[in-house]
mmCIF file of C-alpha atoms in Angstrom:
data_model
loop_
_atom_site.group_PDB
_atom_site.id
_atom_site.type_symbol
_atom_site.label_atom_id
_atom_site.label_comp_id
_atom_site.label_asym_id
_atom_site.label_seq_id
_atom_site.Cartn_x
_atom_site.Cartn_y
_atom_site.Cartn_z
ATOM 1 C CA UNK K 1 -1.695 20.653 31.388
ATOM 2 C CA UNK K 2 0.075 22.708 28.113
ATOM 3 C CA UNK K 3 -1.706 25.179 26.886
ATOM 4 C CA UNK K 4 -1.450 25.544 23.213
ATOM 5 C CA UNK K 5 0.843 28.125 21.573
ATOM 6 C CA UNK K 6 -1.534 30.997 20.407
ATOM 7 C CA UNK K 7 1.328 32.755 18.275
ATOM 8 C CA UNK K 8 1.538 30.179 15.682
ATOM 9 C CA UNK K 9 2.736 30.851 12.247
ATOM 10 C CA UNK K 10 0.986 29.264 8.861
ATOM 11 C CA UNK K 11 4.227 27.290 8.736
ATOM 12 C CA UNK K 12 4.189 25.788 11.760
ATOM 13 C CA UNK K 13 0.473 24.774 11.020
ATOM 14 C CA UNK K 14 1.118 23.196 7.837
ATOM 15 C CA UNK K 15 4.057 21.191 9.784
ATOM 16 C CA UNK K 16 1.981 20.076 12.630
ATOM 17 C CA UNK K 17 -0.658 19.074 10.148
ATOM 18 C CA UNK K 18 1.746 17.305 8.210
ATOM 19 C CA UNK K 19 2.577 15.604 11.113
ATOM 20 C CA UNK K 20 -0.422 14.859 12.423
ATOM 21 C CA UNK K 21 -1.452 13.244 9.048
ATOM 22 C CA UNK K 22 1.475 10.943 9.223
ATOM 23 C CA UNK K 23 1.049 9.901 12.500
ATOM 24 C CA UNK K 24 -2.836 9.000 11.480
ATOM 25 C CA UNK K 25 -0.820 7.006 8.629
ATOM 26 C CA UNK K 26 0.605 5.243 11.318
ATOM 27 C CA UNK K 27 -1.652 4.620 13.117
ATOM 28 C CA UNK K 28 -4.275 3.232 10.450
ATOM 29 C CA UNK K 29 -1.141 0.768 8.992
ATOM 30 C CA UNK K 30 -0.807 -0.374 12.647
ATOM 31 C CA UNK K 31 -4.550 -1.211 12.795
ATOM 32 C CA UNK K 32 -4.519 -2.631 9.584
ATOM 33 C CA UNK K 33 -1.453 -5.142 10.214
ATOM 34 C CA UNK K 34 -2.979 -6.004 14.017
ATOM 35 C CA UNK K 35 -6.726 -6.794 11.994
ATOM 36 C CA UNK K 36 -4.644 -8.957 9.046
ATOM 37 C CA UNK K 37 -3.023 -10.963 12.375
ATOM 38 C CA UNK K 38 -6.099 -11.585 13.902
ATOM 39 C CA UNK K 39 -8.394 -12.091 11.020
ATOM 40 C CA UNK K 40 -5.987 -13.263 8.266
ATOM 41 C CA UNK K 41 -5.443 -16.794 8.562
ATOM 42 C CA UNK K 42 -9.195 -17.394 9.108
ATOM 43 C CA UNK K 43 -10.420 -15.456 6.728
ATOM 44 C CA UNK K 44 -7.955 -17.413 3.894
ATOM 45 C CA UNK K 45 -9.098 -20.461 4.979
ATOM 46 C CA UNK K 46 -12.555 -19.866 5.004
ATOM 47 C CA UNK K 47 -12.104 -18.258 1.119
ATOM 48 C CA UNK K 48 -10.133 -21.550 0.034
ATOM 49 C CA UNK K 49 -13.225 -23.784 1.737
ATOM 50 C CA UNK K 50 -15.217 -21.312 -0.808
ATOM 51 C CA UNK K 51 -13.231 -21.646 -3.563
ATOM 52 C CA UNK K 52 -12.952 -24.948 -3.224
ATOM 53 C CA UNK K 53 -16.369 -25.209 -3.154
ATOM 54 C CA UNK K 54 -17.157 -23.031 -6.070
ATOM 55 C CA UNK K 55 -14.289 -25.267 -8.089
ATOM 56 C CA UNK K 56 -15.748 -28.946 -8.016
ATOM 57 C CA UNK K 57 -19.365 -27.108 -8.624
ATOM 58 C CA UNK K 58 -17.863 -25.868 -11.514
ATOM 59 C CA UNK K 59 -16.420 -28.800 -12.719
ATOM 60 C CA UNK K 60 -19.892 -30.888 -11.732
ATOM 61 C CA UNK K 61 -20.959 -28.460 -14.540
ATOM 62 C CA UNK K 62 -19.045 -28.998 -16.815
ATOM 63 C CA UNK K 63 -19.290 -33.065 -16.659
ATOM 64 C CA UNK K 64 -23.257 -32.052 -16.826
ATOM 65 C CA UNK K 65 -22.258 -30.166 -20.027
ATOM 66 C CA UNK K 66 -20.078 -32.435 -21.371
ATOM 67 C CA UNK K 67 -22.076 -34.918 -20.968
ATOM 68 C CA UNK K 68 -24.826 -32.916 -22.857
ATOM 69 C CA UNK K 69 -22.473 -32.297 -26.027
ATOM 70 C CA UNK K 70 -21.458 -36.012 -25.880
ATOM 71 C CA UNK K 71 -25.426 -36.699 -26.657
ATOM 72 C CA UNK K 72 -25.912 -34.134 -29.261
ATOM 73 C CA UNK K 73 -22.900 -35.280 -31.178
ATOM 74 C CA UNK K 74 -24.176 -38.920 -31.041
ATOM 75 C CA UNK K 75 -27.362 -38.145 -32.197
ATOM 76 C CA UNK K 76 -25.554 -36.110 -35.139
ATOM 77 C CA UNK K 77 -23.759 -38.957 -36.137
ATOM 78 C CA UNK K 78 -26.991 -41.276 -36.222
ATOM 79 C CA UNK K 79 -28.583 -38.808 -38.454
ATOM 80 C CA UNK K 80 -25.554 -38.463 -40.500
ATOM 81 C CA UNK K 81 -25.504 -42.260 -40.650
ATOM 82 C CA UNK K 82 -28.857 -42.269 -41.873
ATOM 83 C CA UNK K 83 -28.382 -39.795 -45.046
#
């Protein structure tokens, strides 16, 4: 087993901790990229099903809406008719 250098300087601390910081860099992109392979594809697909979902609700909306406006502005023009 190494035993760890007692004799260290402030430099070589702020170098190891540099390194130590970049290797937990590396590590954490690693993780991230090995998550994004696993989970990536399904988790797109399942936010397109969503978004796809959340699209033709909107647009059943606004048909709803449309349809709404389409009323008002034929009941406008039957009062305006009447005047």
């Amino acid at each position: 087993m190494l035993e760890p250098k007692v004799n260290m300087t402030a430099t070589d601390c702020v170098h190891m901790d540099r390194e130590t910081q970049a290797l937990q860099a590396k590590w954490k992109q690693w993780e991230d990229s090995i998550f994004q392979a696993q989970w990536g594809p399904k988790s797109m697909g399942n936010q397109m099903a969503v978004s796809e979902q959340e699209f033709v609700a909107q647009v059943a909306q606004l048909e709803k809406i449309l349809q709404e406006f389409s009323a008002c502005l034929q009941n406008w023009k039957q009062k305006l008719n009447r005047q």
